[in-house]
């Protein structure tokens, strides 16, 4: 079983950047597809980005495409989410997740989750 811990959230202004990190332990993440999701107050948990276990193929939600970049460093057992040009609507708790399903974008297909890190973007 893999344990995930997110960090890097905070309060920023619109247009700023943040980099979230997700440190894994227990198992190597090299065999997992890793995803980032977010949940705003009163809303469902939503897919943000994912990176495939092998080959590094990525996928993004339309709302973040061109602004966010997901990456992984298997040697450090860590996944990152670089967030640029942040907008107030990006405000949410951001979660890191892991799955053995290569192209999963539905949160129900991710069995392993971190505790989340809060991102707040002021206008």
mmCIF file of N, CA and C in Angstrom:
data_model
loop_
_atom_site.group_PDB
_atom_site.id
_atom_site.type_symbol
_atom_site.label_atom_id
_atom_site.label_comp_id
_atom_site.label_asym_id
_atom_site.label_seq_id
_atom_site.Cartn_x
_atom_site.Cartn_y
_atom_site.Cartn_z
ATOM 1 N N UNK A 1 0.846 -1.192 0.000
ATOM 2 C CA UNK A 1 0.000 0.000 0.000
ATOM 3 C C UNK A 1 0.880 1.240 0.000
ATOM 4 N N UNK A 2 0.453 2.240 -0.722
ATOM 5 C CA UNK A 2 1.221 3.471 -0.821
ATOM 6 C C UNK A 2 0.557 4.561 0.014
ATOM 7 N N UNK A 3 1.366 5.311 0.746
ATOM 8 C CA UNK A 3 0.881 6.458 1.518
ATOM 9 C C UNK A 3 1.342 7.734 0.809
ATOM 10 N N UNK A 4 0.450 8.730 0.777
ATOM 11 C CA UNK A 4 0.714 9.965 0.046
ATOM 12 C C UNK A 4 0.551 11.169 0.965
ATOM 13 N N UNK A 5 1.469 12.102 0.848
ATOM 14 C CA UNK A 5 1.409 13.323 1.650
ATOM 15 C C UNK A 5 1.659 14.524 0.744
ATOM 16 N N UNK A 6 0.657 15.402 0.668
ATOM 17 C CA UNK A 6 0.775 16.610 -0.149
ATOM 18 C C UNK A 6 1.355 17.763 0.661
ATOM 19 N N UNK A 7 1.989 18.676 -0.045
ATOM 20 C CA UNK A 7 2.486 19.902 0.562
ATOM 21 C C UNK A 7 2.591 20.976 -0.508
ATOM 22 N N UNK A 8 2.772 22.216 -0.062
ATOM 23 C CA UNK A 8 3.003 23.307 -1.001
ATOM 24 C C UNK A 8 1.832 24.245 -1.209
ATOM 25 N N UNK A 9 0.705 23.942 -0.581
ATOM 26 C CA UNK A 9 -0.438 24.830 -0.732
ATOM 27 C C UNK A 9 -0.231 26.140 0.012
ATOM 28 N N UNK A 10 -1.153 27.063 -0.202
ATOM 29 C CA UNK A 10 -1.058 28.341 0.489
ATOM 30 C C UNK A 10 -2.017 29.359 -0.076
ATOM 31 N N UNK A 11 -1.877 30.591 0.407
ATOM 32 C CA UNK A 11 -2.704 31.701 -0.057
ATOM 33 C C UNK A 11 -1.863 32.564 -0.990
ATOM 34 N N UNK A 12 -2.352 32.746 -2.206
ATOM 35 C CA UNK A 12 -1.635 33.550 -3.201
ATOM 36 C C UNK A 12 -2.614 34.491 -3.888
ATOM 37 N N UNK A 13 -2.058 35.398 -4.674
ATOM 38 C CA UNK A 13 -2.900 36.310 -5.444
ATOM 39 C C UNK A 13 -3.089 35.780 -6.869
ATOM 40 N N UNK A 14 -4.138 36.239 -7.508
ATOM 41 C CA UNK A 14 -4.382 35.855 -8.895
ATOM 42 C C UNK A 14 -3.164 36.187 -9.745
ATOM 43 N N UNK A 15 -2.798 35.255 -10.599
ATOM 44 C CA UNK A 15 -1.627 35.432 -11.453
ATOM 45 C C UNK A 15 -0.350 34.828 -10.897
ATOM 46 N N UNK A 16 -0.362 34.494 -9.612
ATOM 47 C CA UNK A 16 0.817 33.898 -8.982
ATOM 48 C C UNK A 16 0.950 32.427 -9.358
ATOM 49 N N UNK A 17 2.046 31.843 -8.883
ATOM 50 C CA UNK A 17 2.326 30.427 -9.127
ATOM 51 C C UNK A 17 2.517 29.694 -7.805
ATOM 52 N N UNK A 18 2.243 28.402 -7.827
ATOM 53 C CA UNK A 18 2.509 27.514 -6.701
ATOM 54 C C UNK A 18 2.956 26.178 -7.260
ATOM 55 N N UNK A 19 3.787 25.473 -6.497
ATOM 56 C CA UNK A 19 4.117 24.103 -6.859
ATOM 57 C C UNK A 19 3.729 23.192 -5.701
ATOM 58 N N UNK A 20 2.838 22.274 -6.001
ATOM 59 C CA UNK A 20 2.440 21.274 -5.025
ATOM 60 C C UNK A 20 3.323 20.042 -5.177
ATOM 61 N N UNK A 21 3.611 19.423 -4.052
ATOM 62 C CA UNK A 21 4.369 18.175 -4.050
ATOM 63 C C UNK A 21 3.557 17.077 -3.396
ATOM 64 N N UNK A 22 3.780 15.872 -3.834
ATOM 65 C CA UNK A 22 3.128 14.697 -3.260
ATOM 66 C C UNK A 22 4.205 13.655 -3.022
ATOM 67 N N UNK A 23 4.569 13.475 -1.769
ATOM 68 C CA UNK A 23 5.608 12.514 -1.404
ATOM 69 C C UNK A 23 4.968 11.181 -1.050
ATOM 70 N N UNK A 24 5.461 10.127 -1.659
ATOM 71 C CA UNK A 24 4.912 8.792 -1.441
ATOM 72 C C UNK A 24 5.849 7.956 -0.577
ATOM 73 N N UNK A 25 5.259 7.051 0.167
ATOM 74 C CA UNK A 25 6.020 6.098 0.955
ATOM 75 C C UNK A 25 5.281 4.771 0.975
ATOM 76 N N UNK A 26 5.975 3.751 1.369
ATOM 77 C CA UNK A 26 5.358 2.433 1.447
ATOM 78 C C UNK A 26 5.619 1.593 0.216
ATOM 79 N N UNK A 27 5.459 2.206 -0.943
ATOM 80 C CA UNK A 27 5.719 1.524 -2.202
ATOM 81 C C UNK A 27 6.241 2.534 -3.214
ATOM 82 N N UNK A 28 6.955 2.065 -4.183
ATOM 83 C CA UNK A 28 7.444 2.939 -5.234
ATOM 84 C C UNK A 28 6.278 3.358 -6.130
ATOM 85 N N UNK A 29 6.275 4.628 -6.513
ATOM 86 C CA UNK A 29 5.186 5.122 -7.355
ATOM 87 C C UNK A 29 5.416 4.843 -8.830
ATOM 88 N N UNK A 30 6.567 4.280 -9.151
ATOM 89 C CA UNK A 30 6.913 4.100 -10.566
ATOM 90 C C UNK A 30 5.914 3.238 -11.321
ATOM 91 N N UNK A 31 5.188 2.384 -10.606
ATOM 92 C CA UNK A 31 4.230 1.523 -11.273
ATOM 93 C C UNK A 31 2.800 2.053 -11.214
ATOM 94 N N UNK A 32 2.618 3.231 -10.659
ATOM 95 C CA UNK A 32 1.290 3.812 -10.509
ATOM 96 C C UNK A 32 1.084 4.986 -11.454
ATOM 97 N N UNK A 33 -0.123 5.092 -11.962
ATOM 98 C CA UNK A 33 -0.562 6.361 -12.539
ATOM 99 C C UNK A 33 -0.894 7.279 -11.366
ATOM 100 N N UNK A 34 -0.373 8.500 -11.440
ATOM 101 C CA UNK A 34 -0.573 9.457 -10.352
ATOM 102 C C UNK A 34 -1.466 10.590 -10.829
ATOM 103 N N UNK A 35 -2.377 10.992 -9.960
ATOM 104 C CA UNK A 35 -3.306 12.044 -10.343
ATOM 105 C C UNK A 35 -3.398 13.137 -9.300
ATOM 106 N N UNK A 36 -3.814 14.296 -9.746
ATOM 107 C CA UNK A 36 -4.178 15.400 -8.862
ATOM 108 C C UNK A 36 -5.662 15.704 -9.070
ATOM 109 N N UNK A 37 -6.346 15.891 -7.971
ATOM 110 C CA UNK A 37 -7.748 16.257 -7.969
ATOM 111 C C UNK A 37 -7.916 17.463 -7.062
ATOM 112 N N UNK A 38 -9.050 18.128 -7.177
ATOM 113 C CA UNK A 38 -9.332 19.233 -6.272
ATOM 114 C C UNK A 38 -10.800 19.245 -5.921
ATOM 115 N N UNK A 39 -11.063 19.805 -4.757
ATOM 116 C CA UNK A 39 -12.439 19.894 -4.288
ATOM 117 C C UNK A 39 -12.659 21.251 -3.648
ATOM 118 N N UNK A 40 -13.545 22.020 -4.255
ATOM 119 C CA UNK A 40 -13.933 23.316 -3.723
ATOM 120 C C UNK A 40 -15.133 23.138 -2.800
ATOM 121 N N UNK A 41 -15.353 24.066 -1.877
ATOM 122 C CA UNK A 41 -16.474 23.946 -0.940
ATOM 123 C C UNK A 41 -17.797 23.769 -1.683
ATOM 124 N N UNK A 42 -18.545 22.761 -1.284
ATOM 125 C CA UNK A 42 -19.854 22.522 -1.871
ATOM 126 C C UNK A 42 -19.830 21.885 -3.240
ATOM 127 N N UNK A 43 -18.653 21.500 -3.709
ATOM 128 C CA UNK A 43 -18.548 20.906 -5.050
ATOM 129 C C UNK A 43 -17.976 19.494 -4.962
ATOM 130 N N UNK A 44 -18.182 18.753 -6.052
ATOM 131 C CA UNK A 44 -17.638 17.405 -6.144
ATOM 132 C C UNK A 44 -16.127 17.462 -6.345
ATOM 133 N N UNK A 45 -15.466 16.374 -5.979
ATOM 134 C CA UNK A 45 -14.040 16.253 -6.249
ATOM 135 C C UNK A 45 -13.837 16.143 -7.758
ATOM 136 N N UNK A 46 -12.935 16.965 -8.279
ATOM 137 C CA UNK A 46 -12.778 17.070 -9.728
ATOM 138 C C UNK A 46 -11.359 16.723 -10.166
ATOM 139 N N UNK A 47 -11.269 16.087 -11.294
ATOM 140 C CA UNK A 47 -9.979 15.742 -11.889
ATOM 141 C C UNK A 47 -9.241 17.005 -12.315
ATOM 142 N N UNK A 48 -7.937 17.028 -12.051
ATOM 143 C CA UNK A 48 -7.100 18.145 -12.473
ATOM 144 C C UNK A 48 -6.075 17.681 -13.506
ATOM 145 N N UNK A 49 -5.305 16.641 -13.141
ATOM 146 C CA UNK A 49 -4.253 16.170 -14.040
ATOM 147 C C UNK A 49 -3.836 14.769 -13.627
ATOM 148 N N UNK A 50 -3.263 14.033 -14.576
ATOM 149 C CA UNK A 50 -2.710 12.740 -14.230
ATOM 150 C C UNK A 50 -1.502 12.478 -15.122
ATOM 151 N N UNK A 51 -0.620 11.618 -14.616
ATOM 152 C CA UNK A 51 0.555 11.228 -15.374
ATOM 153 C C UNK A 51 0.682 9.721 -15.308
ATOM 154 N N UNK A 52 0.808 9.117 -16.468
ATOM 155 C CA UNK A 52 0.829 7.664 -16.582
ATOM 156 C C UNK A 52 2.090 7.087 -15.944
ATOM 157 N N UNK A 53 1.987 5.832 -15.506
ATOM 158 C CA UNK A 53 3.106 5.188 -14.828
ATOM 159 C C UNK A 53 4.352 5.141 -15.698
ATOM 160 N N UNK A 54 4.184 4.696 -16.927
ATOM 161 C CA UNK A 54 5.333 4.599 -17.816
ATOM 162 C C UNK A 54 5.134 5.519 -19.001
ATOM 163 N N UNK A 55 6.203 6.119 -19.436
ATOM 164 C CA UNK A 55 6.125 6.996 -20.595
ATOM 165 C C UNK A 55 5.802 8.431 -20.278
ATOM 166 N N UNK A 56 5.299 8.674 -19.079
ATOM 167 C CA UNK A 56 5.039 10.051 -18.674
ATOM 168 C C UNK A 56 3.929 10.754 -19.416
ATOM 169 N N UNK A 57 3.020 9.989 -20.021
ATOM 170 C CA UNK A 57 1.918 10.611 -20.749
ATOM 171 C C UNK A 57 1.003 11.322 -19.759
ATOM 172 N N UNK A 58 0.663 12.555 -20.098
ATOM 173 C CA UNK A 58 -0.135 13.372 -19.186
ATOM 174 C C UNK A 58 -1.497 13.709 -19.767
ATOM 175 N N UNK A 59 -2.402 14.093 -18.885
ATOM 176 C CA UNK A 59 -3.729 14.525 -19.275
ATOM 177 C C UNK A 59 -4.176 15.587 -18.285
ATOM 178 N N UNK A 60 -4.921 16.580 -18.791
ATOM 179 C CA UNK A 60 -5.339 17.701 -17.952
ATOM 180 C C UNK A 60 -6.818 18.012 -18.146
ATOM 181 N N UNK A 61 -7.405 18.538 -17.099
ATOM 182 C CA UNK A 61 -8.742 19.098 -17.233
ATOM 183 C C UNK A 61 -8.661 20.350 -18.108
ATOM 184 N N UNK A 62 -9.700 20.611 -18.868
ATOM 185 C CA UNK A 62 -9.695 21.770 -19.766
ATOM 186 C C UNK A 62 -9.457 23.077 -19.006
ATOM 187 N N UNK A 63 -9.948 23.134 -17.785
ATOM 188 C CA UNK A 63 -9.873 24.371 -17.011
ATOM 189 C C UNK A 63 -8.450 24.732 -16.598
ATOM 190 N N UNK A 64 -7.533 23.766 -16.639
ATOM 191 C CA UNK A 64 -6.156 24.035 -16.207
ATOM 192 C C UNK A 64 -5.144 23.850 -17.328
ATOM 193 N N UNK A 65 -5.606 23.382 -18.466
ATOM 194 C CA UNK A 65 -4.694 23.111 -19.585
ATOM 195 C C UNK A 65 -3.947 24.374 -19.976
ATOM 196 N N UNK A 66 -2.643 24.254 -20.116
ATOM 197 C CA UNK A 66 -1.819 25.391 -20.473
ATOM 198 C C UNK A 66 -1.321 26.196 -19.280
ATOM 199 N N UNK A 67 -1.898 25.944 -18.111
ATOM 200 C CA UNK A 67 -1.467 26.670 -16.895
ATOM 201 C C UNK A 67 -0.809 25.746 -15.877
ATOM 202 N N UNK A 68 -1.270 24.503 -15.800
ATOM 203 C CA UNK A 68 -0.756 23.541 -14.826
ATOM 204 C C UNK A 68 0.082 22.488 -15.541
ATOM 205 N N UNK A 69 1.093 21.999 -14.827
ATOM 206 C CA UNK A 69 1.935 20.927 -15.351
ATOM 207 C C UNK A 69 2.166 19.884 -14.273
ATOM 208 N N UNK A 70 1.835 18.645 -14.592
ATOM 209 C CA UNK A 70 2.101 17.540 -13.674
ATOM 210 C C UNK A 70 3.396 16.870 -14.094
ATOM 211 N N UNK A 71 4.186 16.470 -13.102
ATOM 212 C CA UNK A 71 5.436 15.770 -13.384
ATOM 213 C C UNK A 71 5.712 14.792 -12.256
ATOM 214 N N UNK A 72 6.635 13.885 -12.519
ATOM 215 C CA UNK A 72 6.956 12.895 -11.499
ATOM 216 C C UNK A 72 8.463 12.686 -11.467
ATOM 217 N N UNK A 73 8.971 12.420 -10.282
ATOM 218 C CA UNK A 73 10.371 12.056 -10.099
ATOM 219 C C UNK A 73 10.361 10.733 -9.361
ATOM 220 N N UNK A 74 10.453 9.661 -10.121
ATOM 221 C CA UNK A 74 10.356 8.334 -9.514
ATOM 222 C C UNK A 74 11.508 8.064 -8.556
ATOM 223 N N UNK A 75 12.654 8.660 -8.811
ATOM 224 C CA UNK A 75 13.795 8.457 -7.914
ATOM 225 C C UNK A 75 13.525 9.042 -6.528
ATOM 226 N N UNK A 76 12.749 10.133 -6.501
ATOM 227 C CA UNK A 76 12.397 10.765 -5.220
ATOM 228 C C UNK A 76 11.029 10.307 -4.732
ATOM 229 N N UNK A 77 10.388 9.443 -5.530
ATOM 230 C CA UNK A 77 9.051 8.935 -5.158
ATOM 231 C C UNK A 77 8.083 10.096 -4.906
ATOM 232 N N UNK A 78 8.135 11.077 -5.789
ATOM 233 C CA UNK A 78 7.371 12.304 -5.606
ATOM 234 C C UNK A 78 6.735 12.738 -6.925
ATOM 235 N N UNK A 79 5.543 13.287 -6.799
ATOM 236 C CA UNK A 79 4.820 13.853 -7.939
ATOM 237 C C UNK A 79 4.602 15.335 -7.653
ATOM 238 N N UNK A 80 4.619 16.130 -8.705
ATOM 239 C CA UNK A 80 4.486 17.570 -8.564
ATOM 240 C C UNK A 80 3.330 18.092 -9.407
ATOM 241 N N UNK A 81 2.802 19.219 -8.987
ATOM 242 C CA UNK A 81 1.840 19.951 -9.800
ATOM 243 C C UNK A 81 2.272 21.409 -9.796
ATOM 244 N N UNK A 82 2.829 21.855 -10.909
ATOM 245 C CA UNK A 82 3.203 23.252 -11.072
ATOM 246 C C UNK A 82 1.990 24.014 -11.557
ATOM 247 N N UNK A 83 1.588 25.021 -10.803
ATOM 248 C CA UNK A 83 0.383 25.781 -11.123
ATOM 249 C C UNK A 83 0.782 27.229 -11.392
ATOM 250 N N UNK A 84 0.583 27.670 -12.607
ATOM 251 C CA UNK A 84 0.900 29.041 -13.005
ATOM 252 C C UNK A 84 -0.373 29.809 -13.332
ATOM 253 N N UNK A 85 -0.263 31.107 -13.356
ATOM 254 C CA UNK A 85 -1.396 31.976 -13.711
ATOM 255 C C UNK A 85 -2.643 31.585 -12.928
ATOM 256 N N UNK A 86 -2.491 31.463 -11.628
ATOM 257 C CA UNK A 86 -3.601 31.005 -10.796
ATOM 258 C C UNK A 86 -4.759 31.992 -10.823
ATOM 259 N N UNK A 87 -5.955 31.448 -10.733
ATOM 260 C CA UNK A 87 -7.189 32.222 -10.755
ATOM 261 C C UNK A 87 -7.973 31.948 -9.475
ATOM 262 N N UNK A 88 -8.845 32.867 -9.079
ATOM 263 C CA UNK A 88 -9.661 32.613 -7.879
ATOM 264 C C UNK A 88 -10.447 31.308 -7.968
ATOM 265 N N UNK A 89 -10.869 30.922 -9.153
ATOM 266 C CA UNK A 89 -11.630 29.674 -9.300
ATOM 267 C C UNK A 89 -10.773 28.425 -9.133
ATOM 268 N N UNK A 90 -9.465 28.586 -8.977
ATOM 269 C CA UNK A 90 -8.601 27.453 -8.666
ATOM 270 C C UNK A 90 -8.580 27.155 -7.166
ATOM 271 N N UNK A 91 -9.220 27.992 -6.383
ATOM 272 C CA UNK A 91 -9.268 27.798 -4.936
ATOM 273 C C UNK A 91 -9.958 26.480 -4.600
ATOM 274 N N UNK A 92 -9.269 25.627 -3.846
ATOM 275 C CA UNK A 92 -9.784 24.302 -3.510
ATOM 276 C C UNK A 92 -8.781 23.588 -2.617
ATOM 277 N N UNK A 93 -9.213 22.458 -2.083
ATOM 278 C CA UNK A 93 -8.265 21.518 -1.480
ATOM 279 C C UNK A 93 -7.780 20.609 -2.602
ATOM 280 N N UNK A 94 -6.468 20.488 -2.712
ATOM 281 C CA UNK A 94 -5.871 19.678 -3.771
ATOM 282 C C UNK A 94 -5.387 18.357 -3.184
ATOM 283 N N UNK A 95 -5.760 17.279 -3.876
ATOM 284 C CA UNK A 95 -5.429 15.939 -3.424
ATOM 285 C C UNK A 95 -4.569 15.227 -4.457
ATOM 286 N N UNK A 96 -3.626 14.459 -3.962
ATOM 287 C CA UNK A 96 -2.818 13.566 -4.773
ATOM 288 C C UNK A 96 -3.405 12.164 -4.629
ATOM 289 N N UNK A 97 -3.366 11.394 -5.715
ATOM 290 C CA UNK A 97 -3.930 10.056 -5.675
ATOM 291 C C UNK A 97 -3.144 9.122 -6.579
ATOM 292 N N UNK A 98 -3.268 7.827 -6.310
ATOM 293 C CA UNK A 98 -2.542 6.829 -7.087
ATOM 294 C C UNK A 98 -3.473 5.696 -7.496
ATOM 295 N N UNK A 99 -3.213 5.156 -8.680
ATOM 296 C CA UNK A 99 -4.015 4.049 -9.189
ATOM 297 C C UNK A 99 -3.166 3.164 -10.090
ATOM 298 N N UNK A 100 -3.631 1.925 -10.256
ATOM 299 C CA UNK A 100 -2.999 1.021 -11.209
ATOM 300 C C UNK A 100 -3.657 1.087 -12.587
ATOM 301 N N UNK A 101 -4.682 1.917 -12.726
ATOM 302 C CA UNK A 101 -5.389 2.066 -14.001
ATOM 303 C C UNK A 101 -4.705 3.168 -14.795
ATOM 304 N N UNK A 102 -4.229 2.816 -15.972
ATOM 305 C CA UNK A 102 -3.367 3.712 -16.735
ATOM 306 C C UNK A 102 -3.977 5.066 -17.050
ATOM 307 N N UNK A 103 -5.191 5.109 -17.507
ATOM 308 C CA UNK A 103 -5.757 6.353 -18.035
ATOM 309 C C UNK A 103 -6.907 6.875 -17.189
ATOM 310 N N UNK A 104 -6.875 6.592 -15.900
ATOM 311 C CA UNK A 104 -7.980 6.967 -15.021
ATOM 312 C C UNK A 104 -8.051 8.472 -14.805
ATOM 313 N N UNK A 105 -9.251 9.004 -14.955
ATOM 314 C CA UNK A 105 -9.509 10.405 -14.614
ATOM 315 C C UNK A 105 -10.670 10.529 -13.641
ATOM 316 N N UNK A 106 -11.335 9.450 -13.350
ATOM 317 C CA UNK A 106 -12.437 9.447 -12.383
ATOM 318 C C UNK A 106 -11.882 9.150 -10.998
ATOM 319 N N UNK A 107 -12.221 9.995 -10.028
ATOM 320 C CA UNK A 107 -11.654 9.814 -8.692
ATOM 321 C C UNK A 107 -12.035 8.457 -8.095
ATOM 322 N N UNK A 108 -13.110 7.874 -8.555
ATOM 323 C CA UNK A 108 -13.530 6.583 -8.019
ATOM 324 C C UNK A 108 -12.575 5.460 -8.422
ATOM 325 N N UNK A 109 -11.734 5.708 -9.400
ATOM 326 C CA UNK A 109 -10.769 4.704 -9.845
ATOM 327 C C UNK A 109 -9.421 4.827 -9.157
ATOM 328 N N UNK A 110 -9.326 5.724 -8.205
ATOM 329 C CA UNK A 110 -8.077 5.914 -7.467
ATOM 330 C C UNK A 110 -8.262 5.405 -6.038
ATOM 331 N N UNK A 111 -7.602 4.330 -5.651
ATOM 332 C CA UNK A 111 -7.777 3.783 -4.304
ATOM 333 C C UNK A 111 -6.910 4.448 -3.229
ATOM 334 N N UNK A 112 -5.852 5.139 -3.638
ATOM 335 C CA UNK A 112 -4.922 5.703 -2.660
ATOM 336 C C UNK A 112 -4.937 7.227 -2.737
ATOM 337 N N UNK A 113 -5.069 7.866 -1.561
ATOM 338 C CA UNK A 113 -5.246 9.313 -1.481
ATOM 339 C C UNK A 113 -4.391 9.913 -0.379
ATOM 340 N N UNK A 114 -3.952 11.150 -0.602
ATOM 341 C CA UNK A 114 -3.349 11.937 0.450
ATOM 342 C C UNK A 114 -4.420 12.677 1.224
ATOM 343 N N UNK A 115 -3.978 13.473 2.188
ATOM 344 C CA UNK A 115 -4.926 14.178 3.066
ATOM 345 C C UNK A 115 -5.359 15.517 2.478
ATOM 346 N N UNK A 116 -4.651 15.983 1.459
ATOM 347 C CA UNK A 116 -5.017 17.243 0.800
ATOM 348 C C UNK A 116 -4.216 18.430 1.295
ATOM 349 N N UNK A 117 -4.087 19.416 0.426
ATOM 350 C CA UNK A 117 -3.441 20.679 0.780
ATOM 351 C C UNK A 117 -4.284 21.820 0.229
ATOM 352 N N UNK A 118 -4.489 22.842 1.040
ATOM 353 C CA UNK A 118 -5.382 23.935 0.668
ATOM 354 C C UNK A 118 -4.667 24.940 -0.229
ATOM 355 N N UNK A 119 -5.322 25.314 -1.306
ATOM 356 C CA UNK A 119 -4.857 26.397 -2.170
ATOM 357 C C UNK A 119 -5.957 27.455 -2.213
ATOM 358 N N UNK A 120 -5.592 28.675 -1.897
ATOM 359 C CA UNK A 120 -6.543 29.789 -1.930
ATOM 360 C C UNK A 120 -5.962 30.902 -2.798
ATOM 361 N N UNK A 121 -6.742 31.346 -3.765
ATOM 362 C CA UNK A 121 -6.288 32.382 -4.689
ATOM 363 C C UNK A 121 -7.198 33.587 -4.540
ATOM 364 N N UNK A 122 -6.623 34.705 -4.158
ATOM 365 C CA UNK A 122 -7.410 35.927 -3.988
ATOM 366 C C UNK A 122 -7.359 36.762 -5.265
ATOM 367 N N UNK A 123 -8.417 37.519 -5.474
ATOM 368 C CA UNK A 123 -8.497 38.337 -6.697
ATOM 369 C C UNK A 123 -7.890 39.707 -6.489
#
